[in-house]
Amino acid sequence: MTDAAQPQNNELPQDENHIIAERRAKLGKWRESGTAYPNDFKRENTAGKLLEVYGEKDGETLEATPVEVKVAGRVMLKRIMGKASFISLQDLSGRIQVYVAKDAVGEDTYTDFKHWDIGDIVGVTGTLFRTKTNELTVKASEVKLLSKCLRPLPEKFHGLTDIEQRYRQRYLDLITNEDSRFTFLARSRMIQSIRNYMVHAGFLEVETPMMHPIPGGASAKPFVTHHNALDMEMFLRIAPELYLKRLVVGGFEKVFEVNRNFRNEGVSPRHNPEFTMMEFYEAYADYRTLMDFTEGLLRHAARDALGTEVFEYQGRVLDLSKPFHRLTIVQAVMKHCPEYTEAQLTDAAWLRHKLREMKADPRGDMGLGALQLMFFEETAEAQLWEPTFIIDYPVEVSPLARKSDSDPEITERFELFIVGREIANGFSELNDPEDQAERFLAQAKAKDAGDEEAMFYDADYIRALEYGLPPTGGCGIGIDRLVMLLTDSPAIRDVILFPHMRKD
RNA sequence: GGGUCGGUAGCUCAGUCGGUAGAGCAGCGGACUUUUAAUCCGUUGGUCGAGAGUUCGAAUCUCUCCCGACCCA
């Protein structure tokens, strides 16, 4: 590591306290007595599986035909008594109680065991039985300390509630809070479900560059980095779109990619600088077929992650099983804000005036479509609780989408809103290279005029289109926001394992 | 960037009018062979986010800064 930009982080831990000192002393004794941190205990059972298989067996049955088990996990609770004790062991699958009696494990081991701490990782060999209160429990014949926990765990009853610490030390959150474990397990199941659905539908999973010489595929500020050997500026990708469409040009007719995008923006309950998108492209599809496909995909993901398509989000029912609504921008405003008339909503001057009243600050060069969209965002968007496709976006805000054959001012594009949030964005792709070149030029002009989020002119992408992109539909789905819905999480940080934080 | 709220023991939280810093859990010592947020007795532990100011005296009042949450842009 000779890089000058290497962060200096050689500080010794400064937060030792008497509890840690005590545990460190125990570790010292452990080292003296033999092999600390052994790796010869072979677990054969998990808590969840034992409870599943033997949860219904009564005490006599377990006694008549003893079940030998080997479990391992973290000590979460301990109830030490004179000559016999109980601990609760936690592994990924759940918790199981262990009964440790001096007579069974031997006096020396029992004396050591009494000084083990909550948080220690322990291996237990024994047989199953039922206690007086009928709890399935492992009666230990051997207990072995596998890994010492030097730092005290959060309080056993309340767990870790400090939201900042839960984000900064996610491992502690995961040890302590079952809700958090559920959220990330559900996230994993959901992504797996989406992959299965896509592969089953004949899509090919691909990986396109994360570092782009020209950032493209979305309107956003990129992170900039530098490639030393090539001595060139590079941008972390804001979207994979232009690369995926190059693959469709190349004959990969159905492709998808699940990966991170990076946008150089602030953090908020709904924004993290890096976030996960699933984008897919299908040759000979259009935005209408993609809407049908997306509906099916979301239902499938919900069923796999939660077991149901009907669930609650923040106290309100969300039903993905019903057909999703499809409305134009103007229709959506009129449906959710009936105080506005169609005459007003098709009057650019009226919209401009009203938006200024709302302190929305429309730019001078905005056309009717862009004004309508901005007005929609100010009024109706947040009210789209039920899944709703908003369709037919204006050309001026859709530089990569195909124009409608019936109205050259609009594109064949949709965005999907659920609980008032944008979840997906898709369109019939613009495959006319000359039209695309003009749109890029318009974007480049906007960039010159100061719009930092406007797109760059990507000459290689135009060249690719000149070889012929078949008529194609494409769509991007915000994975984090979808996980928020399925796990009833109010903030995107709750569904990202290690969200971005300032240095503390 | 602006506004509101918060940061006290390892964790969860109290802290009155400005007057020596508190509890529960965890830890340590003791009792206890069917407990389960075990119980009982005793006990250790604090840069009150950081710094400055006001004051005889600041966790408490004022200012600046740091970190976080929410709302707004």
PDB file of N, CA and C (backbone and C1' of nucleotides) in Angstrom, chain A residues 17-18 22 26 77 79-84 86 97 99 103 131-133 135 155-158 161-162 164 168 269 493 502, chain B residues 6 10-13 24-29 31-39 44-45 66-71 73:
ATOM      1  N   ASN A  17     -13.111  -0.664  28.306  1.00  0.00           N
ATOM      2  CA  ASN A  17     -13.697  -0.348  29.603  1.00  0.00           C
ATOM      3  C   ASN A  17     -13.543  -1.566  30.502  1.00  0.00           C
ATOM      4  N   HIS A  18     -14.050  -1.467  31.705  1.00  0.00           N
ATOM      5  CA  HIS A  18     -13.769  -2.543  32.659  1.00  0.00           C
ATOM      6  C   HIS A  18     -14.412  -3.858  32.223  1.00  0.00           C
ATOM      7  N   GLU A  22     -12.275  -7.188  31.656  1.00  0.00           N
ATOM      8  CA  GLU A  22     -12.617  -8.437  32.341  1.00  0.00           C
ATOM      9  C   GLU A  22     -12.646  -9.609  31.357  1.00  0.00           C
ATOM     10  N   LYS A  26     -10.314 -13.063  30.771  1.00  0.00           N
ATOM     11  CA  LYS A  26     -10.819 -14.428  30.599  1.00  0.00           C
ATOM     12  C   LYS A  26     -10.189 -15.063  29.365  1.00  0.00           C
ATOM     13  N   LEU A  77     -28.625 -15.695  26.320  1.00  0.00           N
ATOM     14  CA  LEU A  77     -29.144 -15.553  27.680  1.00  0.00           C
ATOM     15  C   LEU A  77     -28.463 -16.613  28.527  1.00  0.00           C
ATOM     16  N   ARG A  79     -28.676 -18.387  32.555  1.00  0.00           N
ATOM     17  CA  ARG A  79     -29.285 -18.455  33.885  1.00  0.00           C
ATOM     18  C   ARG A  79     -28.449 -19.443  34.676  1.00  0.00           C
ATOM     19  N   ILE A  80     -27.480 -18.866  35.388  1.00  0.00           N
ATOM     20  CA  ILE A  80     -26.513 -19.690  36.109  1.00  0.00           C
ATOM     21  C   ILE A  80     -27.050 -19.983  37.501  1.00  0.00           C
ATOM     22  N   MET A  81     -27.102 -21.251  37.848  1.00  0.00           N
ATOM     23  CA  MET A  81     -27.507 -21.630  39.206  1.00  0.00           C
ATOM     24  C   MET A  81     -26.342 -22.397  39.832  1.00  0.00           C
ATOM     25  N   GLY A  82     -26.541 -22.900  41.026  1.00  0.00           N
ATOM     26  CA  GLY A  82     -25.434 -23.511  41.760  1.00  0.00           C
ATOM     27  C   GLY A  82     -24.715 -24.615  41.011  1.00  0.00           C
ATOM     28  N   LYS A  83     -25.418 -25.667  40.697  1.00  0.00           N
ATOM     29  CA  LYS A  83     -24.763 -26.819  40.095  1.00  0.00           C
ATOM     30  C   LYS A  83     -25.344 -27.178  38.733  1.00  0.00           C
ATOM     31  N   ALA A  84     -26.247 -26.344  38.237  1.00  0.00           N
ATOM     32  CA  ALA A  84     -26.818 -26.572  36.905  1.00  0.00           C
ATOM     33  C   ALA A  84     -27.324 -25.243  36.362  1.00  0.00           C
ATOM     34  N   PHE A  86     -28.906 -22.882  32.687  1.00  0.00           N
ATOM     35  CA  PHE A  86     -29.479 -22.859  31.349  1.00  0.00           C
ATOM     36  C   PHE A  86     -28.836 -21.739  30.542  1.00  0.00           C
ATOM     37  N   GLN A  97     -32.614 -23.825  23.814  1.00  0.00           N
ATOM     38  CA  GLN A  97     -32.111 -23.786  25.180  1.00  0.00           C
ATOM     39  C   GLN A  97     -31.192 -24.979  25.438  1.00  0.00           C
ATOM     40  N   TYR A  99     -29.245 -27.108  28.653  1.00  0.00           N
ATOM     41  CA  TYR A  99     -29.153 -27.361  30.090  1.00  0.00           C
ATOM     42  C   TYR A  99     -27.767 -27.916  30.379  1.00  0.00           C
ATOM     43  N   ASP A 103     -22.769 -32.332  37.050  1.00  0.00           N
ATOM     44  CA  ASP A 103     -22.597 -33.790  37.017  1.00  0.00           C
ATOM     45  C   ASP A 103     -22.322 -34.291  35.604  1.00  0.00           C
ATOM     46  N   THR A 131     -38.056 -29.826  29.526  1.00  0.00           N
ATOM     47  CA  THR A 131     -37.969 -29.338  30.904  1.00  0.00           C
ATOM     48  C   THR A 131     -39.342 -29.429  31.553  1.00  0.00           C
ATOM     49  N   LYS A 132     -39.378 -29.070  32.840  1.00  0.00           N
ATOM     50  CA  LYS A 132     -40.646 -29.032  33.583  1.00  0.00           C
ATOM     51  C   LYS A 132     -41.697 -28.186  32.863  1.00  0.00           C
ATOM     52  N   THR A 133     -41.236 -27.099  32.245  1.00  0.00           N
ATOM     53  CA  THR A 133     -42.185 -26.228  31.567  1.00  0.00           C
ATOM     54  C   THR A 133     -42.329 -26.636  30.108  1.00  0.00           C
ATOM     55  N   GLU A 135     -40.189 -27.131  27.638  1.00  0.00           N
ATOM     56  CA  GLU A 135     -39.406 -26.545  26.539  1.00  0.00           C
ATOM     57  C   GLU A 135     -38.381 -27.564  26.044  1.00  0.00           C
ATOM     58  N   GLU A 155     -28.208  -4.673  25.622  1.00  0.00           N
ATOM     59  CA  GLU A 155     -29.065  -5.178  26.686  1.00  0.00           C
ATOM     60  C   GLU A 155     -30.008  -6.257  26.165  1.00  0.00           C
ATOM     61  N   LYS A 156     -30.191  -7.317  26.964  1.00  0.00           N
ATOM     62  CA  LYS A 156     -30.835  -8.523  26.446  1.00  0.00           C
ATOM     63  C   LYS A 156     -32.309  -8.333  26.138  1.00  0.00           C
ATOM     64  N   PHE A 157     -32.949  -7.396  26.813  1.00  0.00           N
ATOM     65  CA  PHE A 157     -34.387  -7.250  26.602  1.00  0.00           C
ATOM     66  C   PHE A 157     -34.709  -6.234  25.513  1.00  0.00           C
ATOM     67  N   HIS A 158     -34.112  -5.054  25.607  1.00  0.00           N
ATOM     68  CA  HIS A 158     -34.425  -4.011  24.627  1.00  0.00           C
ATOM     69  C   HIS A 158     -33.631  -4.167  23.334  1.00  0.00           C
ATOM     70  N   THR A 161     -31.226  -0.316  20.138  1.00  0.00           N
ATOM     71  CA  THR A 161     -32.265   0.533  19.550  1.00  0.00           C
ATOM     72  C   THR A 161     -31.670   1.750  18.864  1.00  0.00           C
ATOM     73  N   ASP A 162     -30.477   2.145  19.249  1.00  0.00           N
ATOM     74  CA  ASP A 162     -29.873   3.347  18.688  1.00  0.00           C
ATOM     75  C   ASP A 162     -29.687   3.171  17.186  1.00  0.00           C
ATOM     76  N   GLU A 164     -28.414   4.921  14.812  1.00  0.00           N
ATOM     77  CA  GLU A 164     -27.108   5.205  14.236  1.00  0.00           C
ATOM     78  C   GLU A 164     -26.162   4.021  14.414  1.00  0.00           C
ATOM     79  N   ARG A 168     -24.147   1.693  11.736  1.00  0.00           N
ATOM     80  CA  ARG A 168     -22.685   1.684  11.730  1.00  0.00           C
ATOM     81  C   ARG A 168     -22.137   0.313  12.097  1.00  0.00           C
ATOM     82  N   PRO A 269     -34.301   9.322   3.487  1.00  0.00           N
ATOM     83  CA  PRO A 269     -34.965   8.049   3.777  1.00  0.00           C
ATOM     84  C   PRO A 269     -35.195   7.193   2.524  1.00  0.00           C
ATOM     85  N   ARG A 493     -32.150   2.896   4.303  1.00  0.00           N
ATOM     86  CA  ARG A 493     -31.029   2.409   5.117  1.00  0.00           C
ATOM     87  C   ARG A 493     -31.372   1.121   5.858  1.00  0.00           C
ATOM     88  N   ARG A 502     -21.622   9.483   7.587  1.00  0.00           N
ATOM     89  CA  ARG A 502     -20.416  10.288   7.778  1.00  0.00           C
ATOM     90  C   ARG A 502     -19.470   9.565   8.721  1.00  0.00           C
TER      91      ARG A 502
ATOM     92  P     G B   6     -34.995  17.738  22.443  1.00  0.00           P
ATOM     93  O5'   G B   6     -33.940  16.605  22.085  1.00  0.00           O
ATOM     94  C5'   G B   6     -34.134  15.283  22.526  1.00  0.00           C
ATOM     95  C4'   G B   6     -33.236  14.314  21.802  1.00  0.00           C
ATOM     96  C3'   G B   6     -31.807  14.179  22.304  1.00  0.00           C
ATOM     97  O3'   G B   6     -31.734  13.414  23.483  1.00  0.00           O
ATOM     98  C1'   G B   6     -31.822  14.186  19.948  1.00  0.00           C
ATOM     99  P     G B  10     -19.357   3.062  29.068  1.00  0.00           P
ATOM    100  O5'   G B  10     -20.041   2.063  28.048  1.00  0.00           O
ATOM    101  C5'   G B  10     -19.352   1.594  26.889  1.00  0.00           C
ATOM    102  C4'   G B  10     -20.017   0.336  26.393  1.00  0.00           C
ATOM    103  C3'   G B  10     -21.522   0.432  26.224  1.00  0.00           C
ATOM    104  O3'   G B  10     -21.860   0.865  24.923  1.00  0.00           O
ATOM    105  C1'   G B  10     -21.002  -1.440  27.568  1.00  0.00           C
ATOM    106  P     C B  11     -23.082   1.919  24.688  1.00  0.00           P
ATOM    107  O5'   C B  11     -24.369   1.007  24.879  1.00  0.00           O
ATOM    108  C5'   C B  11     -24.708   0.029  23.916  1.00  0.00           C
ATOM    109  C4'   C B  11     -25.905  -0.752  24.373  1.00  0.00           C
ATOM    110  C3'   C B  11     -27.149   0.083  24.655  1.00  0.00           C
ATOM    111  O3'   C B  11     -27.899   0.309  23.478  1.00  0.00           O
ATOM    112  C1'   C B  11     -26.739  -1.372  26.474  1.00  0.00           C
ATOM    113  P     U B  12     -28.860   1.593  23.368  1.00  0.00           P
ATOM    114  O5'   U B  12     -29.964   1.298  24.468  1.00  0.00           O
ATOM    115  C5'   U B  12     -30.963   0.320  24.236  1.00  0.00           C
ATOM    116  C4'   U B  12     -31.992   0.364  25.341  1.00  0.00           C
ATOM    117  C3'   U B  12     -32.544   1.751  25.651  1.00  0.00           C
ATOM    118  O3'   U B  12     -33.564   2.119  24.735  1.00  0.00           O
ATOM    119  C1'   U B  12     -31.969   0.650  27.667  1.00  0.00           C
ATOM    120  P     C B  13     -33.867   3.678  24.496  1.00  0.00           P
ATOM    121  O5'   C B  13     -34.410   4.100  25.920  1.00  0.00           O
ATOM    122  C5'   C B  13     -34.086   5.348  26.486  1.00  0.00           C
ATOM    123  C4'   C B  13     -34.415   5.288  27.945  1.00  0.00           C
ATOM    124  C3'   C B  13     -34.438   6.628  28.658  1.00  0.00           C
ATOM    125  O3'   C B  13     -35.670   7.297  28.442  1.00  0.00           O
ATOM    126  C1'   C B  13     -33.228   5.061  29.958  1.00  0.00           C
ATOM    127  P     G B  24     -31.029  -0.996  40.344  1.00  0.00           P
ATOM    128  O5'   G B  24     -31.580  -1.565  38.966  1.00  0.00           O
ATOM    129  C5'   G B  24     -32.945  -1.968  38.838  1.00  0.00           C
ATOM    130  C4'   G B  24     -33.235  -2.366  37.413  1.00  0.00           C
ATOM    131  C3'   G B  24     -32.262  -3.387  36.812  1.00  0.00           C
ATOM    132  O3'   G B  24     -32.584  -4.712  37.174  1.00  0.00           O
ATOM    133  C1'   G B  24     -32.544  -1.599  35.303  1.00  0.00           C
ATOM    134  P     C B  25     -31.439  -5.808  37.353  1.00  0.00           P
ATOM    135  O5'   C B  25     -30.887  -6.009  35.868  1.00  0.00           O
ATOM    136  C5'   C B  25     -31.704  -6.628  34.876  1.00  0.00           C
ATOM    137  C4'   C B  25     -31.067  -6.488  33.515  1.00  0.00           C
ATOM    138  C3'   C B  25     -29.659  -7.068  33.382  1.00  0.00           C
ATOM    139  O3'   C B  25     -29.658  -8.468  33.203  1.00  0.00           O
ATOM    140  C1'   C B  25     -29.728  -4.934  32.391  1.00  0.00           C
ATOM    141  P     A B  26     -28.492  -9.359  33.812  1.00  0.00           P
ATOM    142  O5'   A B  26     -27.199  -8.820  33.046  1.00  0.00           O
ATOM    143  C5'   A B  26     -26.995  -9.122  31.672  1.00  0.00           C
ATOM    144  C4'   A B  26     -25.733  -8.443  31.183  1.00  0.00           C
ATOM    145  C3'   A B  26     -24.480  -8.725  31.997  1.00  0.00           C
ATOM    146  O3'   A B  26     -23.890  -9.957  31.647  1.00  0.00           O
ATOM    147  C1'   A B  26     -24.653  -6.410  31.616  1.00  0.00           C
ATOM    148  P     G B  27     -23.210 -10.864  32.766  1.00  0.00           P
ATOM    149  O5'   G B  27     -22.026  -9.946  33.284  1.00  0.00           O
ATOM    150  C5'   G B  27     -20.953  -9.617  32.427  1.00  0.00           C
ATOM    151  C4'   G B  27     -19.939  -8.787  33.158  1.00  0.00           C
ATOM    152  C3'   G B  27     -19.454  -9.370  34.472  1.00  0.00           C
ATOM    153  O3'   G B  27     -18.435 -10.332  34.269  1.00  0.00           O
ATOM    154  C1'   G B  27     -19.981  -7.093  34.773  1.00  0.00           C
ATOM    155  P     C B  28     -18.345 -11.623  35.167  1.00  0.00           P
ATOM    156  O5'   C B  28     -17.824 -11.030  36.537  1.00  0.00           O
ATOM    157  C5'   C B  28     -16.523 -10.458  36.628  1.00  0.00           C
ATOM    158  C4'   C B  28     -16.312  -9.891  38.003  1.00  0.00           C
ATOM    159  C3'   C B  28     -16.684 -10.820  39.155  1.00  0.00           C
ATOM    160  O3'   C B  28     -15.673 -11.775  39.422  1.00  0.00           O
ATOM    161  C1'   C B  28     -17.602  -8.695  39.551  1.00  0.00           C
ATOM    162  P     G B  29     -16.114 -13.252  39.835  1.00  0.00           P
ATOM    163  O5'   G B  29     -16.574 -13.051  41.355  1.00  0.00           O
ATOM    164  C5'   G B  29     -15.619 -12.712  42.331  1.00  0.00           C
ATOM    165  C4'   G B  29     -16.264 -12.546  43.673  1.00  0.00           C
ATOM    166  C3'   G B  29     -17.228 -13.666  44.095  1.00  0.00           C
ATOM    167  O3'   G B  29     -16.558 -14.820  44.561  1.00  0.00           O
ATOM    168  C1'   G B  29     -18.204 -11.581  44.570  1.00  0.00           C
ATOM    169  P     A B  31     -21.061 -19.571  47.255  1.00  0.00           P
ATOM    170  O5'   A B  31     -22.632 -19.444  47.495  1.00  0.00           O
ATOM    171  C5'   A B  31     -23.159 -19.491  48.811  1.00  0.00           C
ATOM    172  C4'   A B  31     -24.662 -19.474  48.779  1.00  0.00           C
ATOM    173  C3'   A B  31     -25.309 -20.503  47.859  1.00  0.00           C
ATOM    174  O3'   A B  31     -25.353 -21.791  48.443  1.00  0.00           O
ATOM    175  C1'   A B  31     -26.356 -18.398  47.569  1.00  0.00           C
ATOM    176  P     C B  32     -25.048 -23.098  47.534  1.00  0.00           P
ATOM    177  O5'   C B  32     -26.338 -23.198  46.601  1.00  0.00           O
ATOM    178  C5'   C B  32     -27.616 -23.503  47.165  1.00  0.00           C
ATOM    179  C4'   C B  32     -28.683 -23.246  46.139  1.00  0.00           C
ATOM    180  C3'   C B  32     -28.511 -23.994  44.820  1.00  0.00           C
ATOM    181  O3'   C B  32     -28.962 -25.332  44.901  1.00  0.00           O
ATOM    182  C1'   C B  32     -29.030 -21.725  44.392  1.00  0.00           C
ATOM    183  P     U B  33     -28.165 -26.484  44.100  1.00  0.00           P
ATOM    184  O5'   U B  33     -29.204 -26.864  42.973  1.00  0.00           O
ATOM    185  C5'   U B  33     -29.456 -26.000  41.865  1.00  0.00           C
ATOM    186  C4'   U B  33     -30.028 -26.800  40.717  1.00  0.00           C
ATOM    187  C3'   U B  33     -31.218 -27.663  41.109  1.00  0.00           C
ATOM    188  O3'   U B  33     -32.116 -27.658  40.020  1.00  0.00           O
ATOM    189  C1'   U B  33     -29.550 -28.997  40.141  1.00  0.00           C
ATOM    190  P     U B  34     -33.685 -27.446  40.322  1.00  0.00           P
ATOM    191  O5'   U B  34     -34.227 -27.196  38.859  1.00  0.00           O
ATOM    192  C5'   U B  34     -33.849 -26.017  38.133  1.00  0.00           C
ATOM    193  C4'   U B  34     -34.821 -25.816  36.999  1.00  0.00           C
ATOM    194  C3'   U B  34     -36.279 -26.046  37.386  1.00  0.00           C
ATOM    195  O3'   U B  34     -37.093 -25.138  36.684  1.00  0.00           O
ATOM    196  C1'   U B  34     -35.661 -27.537  35.662  1.00  0.00           C
ATOM    197  P     U B  35     -38.066 -24.107  37.430  1.00  0.00           P
ATOM    198  O5'   U B  35     -37.500 -22.680  37.024  1.00  0.00           O
ATOM    199  C5'   U B  35     -36.434 -22.076  37.744  1.00  0.00           C
ATOM    200  C4'   U B  35     -35.496 -21.400  36.790  1.00  0.00           C
ATOM    201  C3'   U B  35     -36.165 -20.495  35.761  1.00  0.00           C
ATOM    202  O3'   U B  35     -36.465 -19.219  36.291  1.00  0.00           O
ATOM    203  C1'   U B  35     -34.566 -21.865  34.698  1.00  0.00           C
ATOM    204  P     U B  36     -37.795 -18.441  35.757  1.00  0.00           P
ATOM    205  O5'   U B  36     -37.496 -18.200  34.220  1.00  0.00           O
ATOM    206  C5'   U B  36     -36.489 -17.277  33.812  1.00  0.00           C
ATOM    207  C4'   U B  36     -36.301 -17.361  32.325  1.00  0.00           C
ATOM    208  C3'   U B  36     -37.525 -17.034  31.495  1.00  0.00           C
ATOM    209  O3'   U B  36     -37.609 -15.631  31.353  1.00  0.00           O
ATOM    210  C1'   U B  36     -36.485 -19.000  30.659  1.00  0.00           C
ATOM    211  P     A B  37     -38.772 -14.962  30.480  1.00  0.00           P
ATOM    212  O5'   A B  37     -38.029 -13.718  29.788  1.00  0.00           O
ATOM    213  C5'   A B  37     -36.866 -13.903  28.995  1.00  0.00           C
ATOM    214  C4'   A B  37     -35.749 -12.966  29.454  1.00  0.00           C
ATOM    215  C3'   A B  37     -35.352 -13.139  30.914  1.00  0.00           C
ATOM    216  O3'   A B  37     -33.960 -12.875  31.065  1.00  0.00           O
ATOM    217  C1'   A B  37     -36.081 -10.928  30.538  1.00  0.00           C
ATOM    218  P     A B  38     -33.018 -14.085  31.396  1.00  0.00           P
ATOM    219  O5'   A B  38     -33.728 -14.771  32.657  1.00  0.00           O
ATOM    220  C5'   A B  38     -33.434 -14.294  33.957  1.00  0.00           C
ATOM    221  C4'   A B  38     -34.401 -14.917  34.921  1.00  0.00           C
ATOM    222  C3'   A B  38     -34.357 -14.343  36.328  1.00  0.00           C
ATOM    223  O3'   A B  38     -35.095 -13.131  36.423  1.00  0.00           O
ATOM    224  C1'   A B  38     -34.348 -16.702  36.434  1.00  0.00           C
ATOM    225  P     U B  39     -34.584 -11.941  37.349  1.00  0.00           P
ATOM    226  O5'   U B  39     -34.725 -12.553  38.816  1.00  0.00           O
ATOM    227  C5'   U B  39     -36.002 -12.850  39.348  1.00  0.00           C
ATOM    228  C4'   U B  39     -35.853 -13.560  40.662  1.00  0.00           C
ATOM    229  C3'   U B  39     -35.024 -12.828  41.707  1.00  0.00           C
ATOM    230  O3'   U B  39     -35.782 -11.842  42.380  1.00  0.00           O
ATOM    231  C1'   U B  39     -34.340 -15.091  41.610  1.00  0.00           C
ATOM    232  P     U B  44     -19.178   0.043  44.960  1.00  0.00           P
ATOM    233  O5'   U B  44     -18.369  -0.274  43.626  1.00  0.00           O
ATOM    234  C5'   U B  44     -17.001  -0.681  43.693  1.00  0.00           C
ATOM    235  C4'   U B  44     -16.520  -1.097  42.332  1.00  0.00           C
ATOM    236  C3'   U B  44     -16.608  -0.023  41.247  1.00  0.00           C
ATOM    237  O3'   U B  44     -15.503   0.868  41.289  1.00  0.00           O
ATOM    238  C1'   U B  44     -17.416  -2.088  40.409  1.00  0.00           C
ATOM    239  P     G B  45     -15.695   2.388  40.904  1.00  0.00           P
ATOM    240  O5'   G B  45     -16.175   2.334  39.386  1.00  0.00           O
ATOM    241  C5'   G B  45     -15.257   1.973  38.349  1.00  0.00           C
ATOM    242  C4'   G B  45     -16.010   1.742  37.059  1.00  0.00           C
ATOM    243  C3'   G B  45     -16.660   2.990  36.467  1.00  0.00           C
ATOM    244  O3'   G B  45     -15.736   3.670  35.637  1.00  0.00           O
ATOM    245  C1'   G B  45     -18.212   1.185  36.506  1.00  0.00           C
ATOM    246  P     C B  66     -19.484  20.989  11.770  1.00  0.00           P
ATOM    247  O5'   C B  66     -19.265  19.655  12.606  1.00  0.00           O
ATOM    248  C5'   C B  66     -17.995  19.032  12.661  1.00  0.00           C
ATOM    249  C4'   C B  66     -18.064  17.773  13.493  1.00  0.00           C
ATOM    250  C3'   C B  66     -19.184  16.808  13.113  1.00  0.00           C
ATOM    251  O3'   C B  66     -18.836  15.999  12.010  1.00  0.00           O
ATOM    252  C1'   C B  66     -19.174  17.098  15.448  1.00  0.00           C
ATOM    253  P     C B  67     -19.960  15.528  10.985  1.00  0.00           P
ATOM    254  O5'   C B  67     -20.787  14.461  11.823  1.00  0.00           O
ATOM    255  C5'   C B  67     -20.184  13.239  12.228  1.00  0.00           C
ATOM    256  C4'   C B  67     -21.122  12.464  13.104  1.00  0.00           C
ATOM    257  C3'   C B  67     -22.534  12.286  12.568  1.00  0.00           C
ATOM    258  O3'   C B  67     -22.642  11.309  11.558  1.00  0.00           O
ATOM    259  C1'   C B  67     -22.648  12.901  14.830  1.00  0.00           C
ATOM    260  P     G B  68     -23.749  11.495  10.403  1.00  0.00           P
ATOM    261  O5'   G B  68     -25.089  11.146  11.177  1.00  0.00           O
ATOM    262  C5'   G B  68     -25.295   9.855  11.694  1.00  0.00           C
ATOM    263  C4'   G B  68     -26.499   9.813  12.580  1.00  0.00           C
ATOM    264  C3'   G B  68     -27.821  10.168  11.926  1.00  0.00           C
ATOM    265  O3'   G B  68     -28.331   9.103  11.156  1.00  0.00           O
ATOM    266  C1'   G B  68     -27.670  11.206  14.048  1.00  0.00           C
ATOM    267  P     A B  69     -29.367   9.406   9.977  1.00  0.00           P
ATOM    268  O5'   A B  69     -30.719   9.737  10.753  1.00  0.00           O
ATOM    269  C5'   A B  69     -31.409   8.712  11.443  1.00  0.00           C
ATOM    270  C4'   A B  69     -32.649   9.283  12.071  1.00  0.00           C
ATOM    271  C3'   A B  69     -33.568  10.035  11.125  1.00  0.00           C
ATOM    272  O3'   A B  69     -34.408   9.171  10.388  1.00  0.00           O
ATOM    273  C1'   A B  69     -33.222  11.332  13.065  1.00  0.00           C
ATOM    274  P     C B  70     -34.780   9.533   8.869  1.00  0.00           P
ATOM    275  O5'   C B  70     -35.903  10.645   9.038  1.00  0.00           O
ATOM    276  C5'   C B  70     -37.128  10.339   9.704  1.00  0.00           C
ATOM    277  C4'   C B  70     -37.848  11.609  10.053  1.00  0.00           C
ATOM    278  C3'   C B  70     -38.124  12.557   8.886  1.00  0.00           C
ATOM    279  O3'   C B  70     -39.254  12.178   8.130  1.00  0.00           O
ATOM    280  C1'   C B  70     -37.246  13.776  10.709  1.00  0.00           C
ATOM    281  P     C B  71     -39.319  12.541   6.570  1.00  0.00           P
ATOM    282  O5'   C B  71     -39.604  14.103   6.559  1.00  0.00           O
ATOM    283  C5'   C B  71     -40.839  14.616   7.033  1.00  0.00           C
ATOM    284  C4'   C B  71     -40.779  16.119   7.143  1.00  0.00           C
ATOM    285  C3'   C B  71     -40.453  16.869   5.855  1.00  0.00           C
ATOM    286  O3'   C B  71     -41.573  17.012   4.995  1.00  0.00           O
ATOM    287  C1'   C B  71     -39.163  17.742   7.624  1.00  0.00           C
ATOM    288  P     A B  73     -40.076  21.483  -0.529  1.00  0.00           P
ATOM    289  O5'   A B  73     -38.648  22.161  -0.712  1.00  0.00           O
ATOM    290  C5'   A B  73     -38.520  23.578  -0.817  1.00  0.00           C
ATOM    291  C4'   A B  73     -37.073  23.955  -1.045  1.00  0.00           C
ATOM    292  C3'   A B  73     -36.465  23.454  -2.352  1.00  0.00           C
ATOM    293  O3'   A B  73     -36.741  24.345  -3.424  1.00  0.00           O
ATOM    294  C1'   A B  73     -34.994  23.011  -0.544  1.00  0.00           C
TER     295        A B  73
END
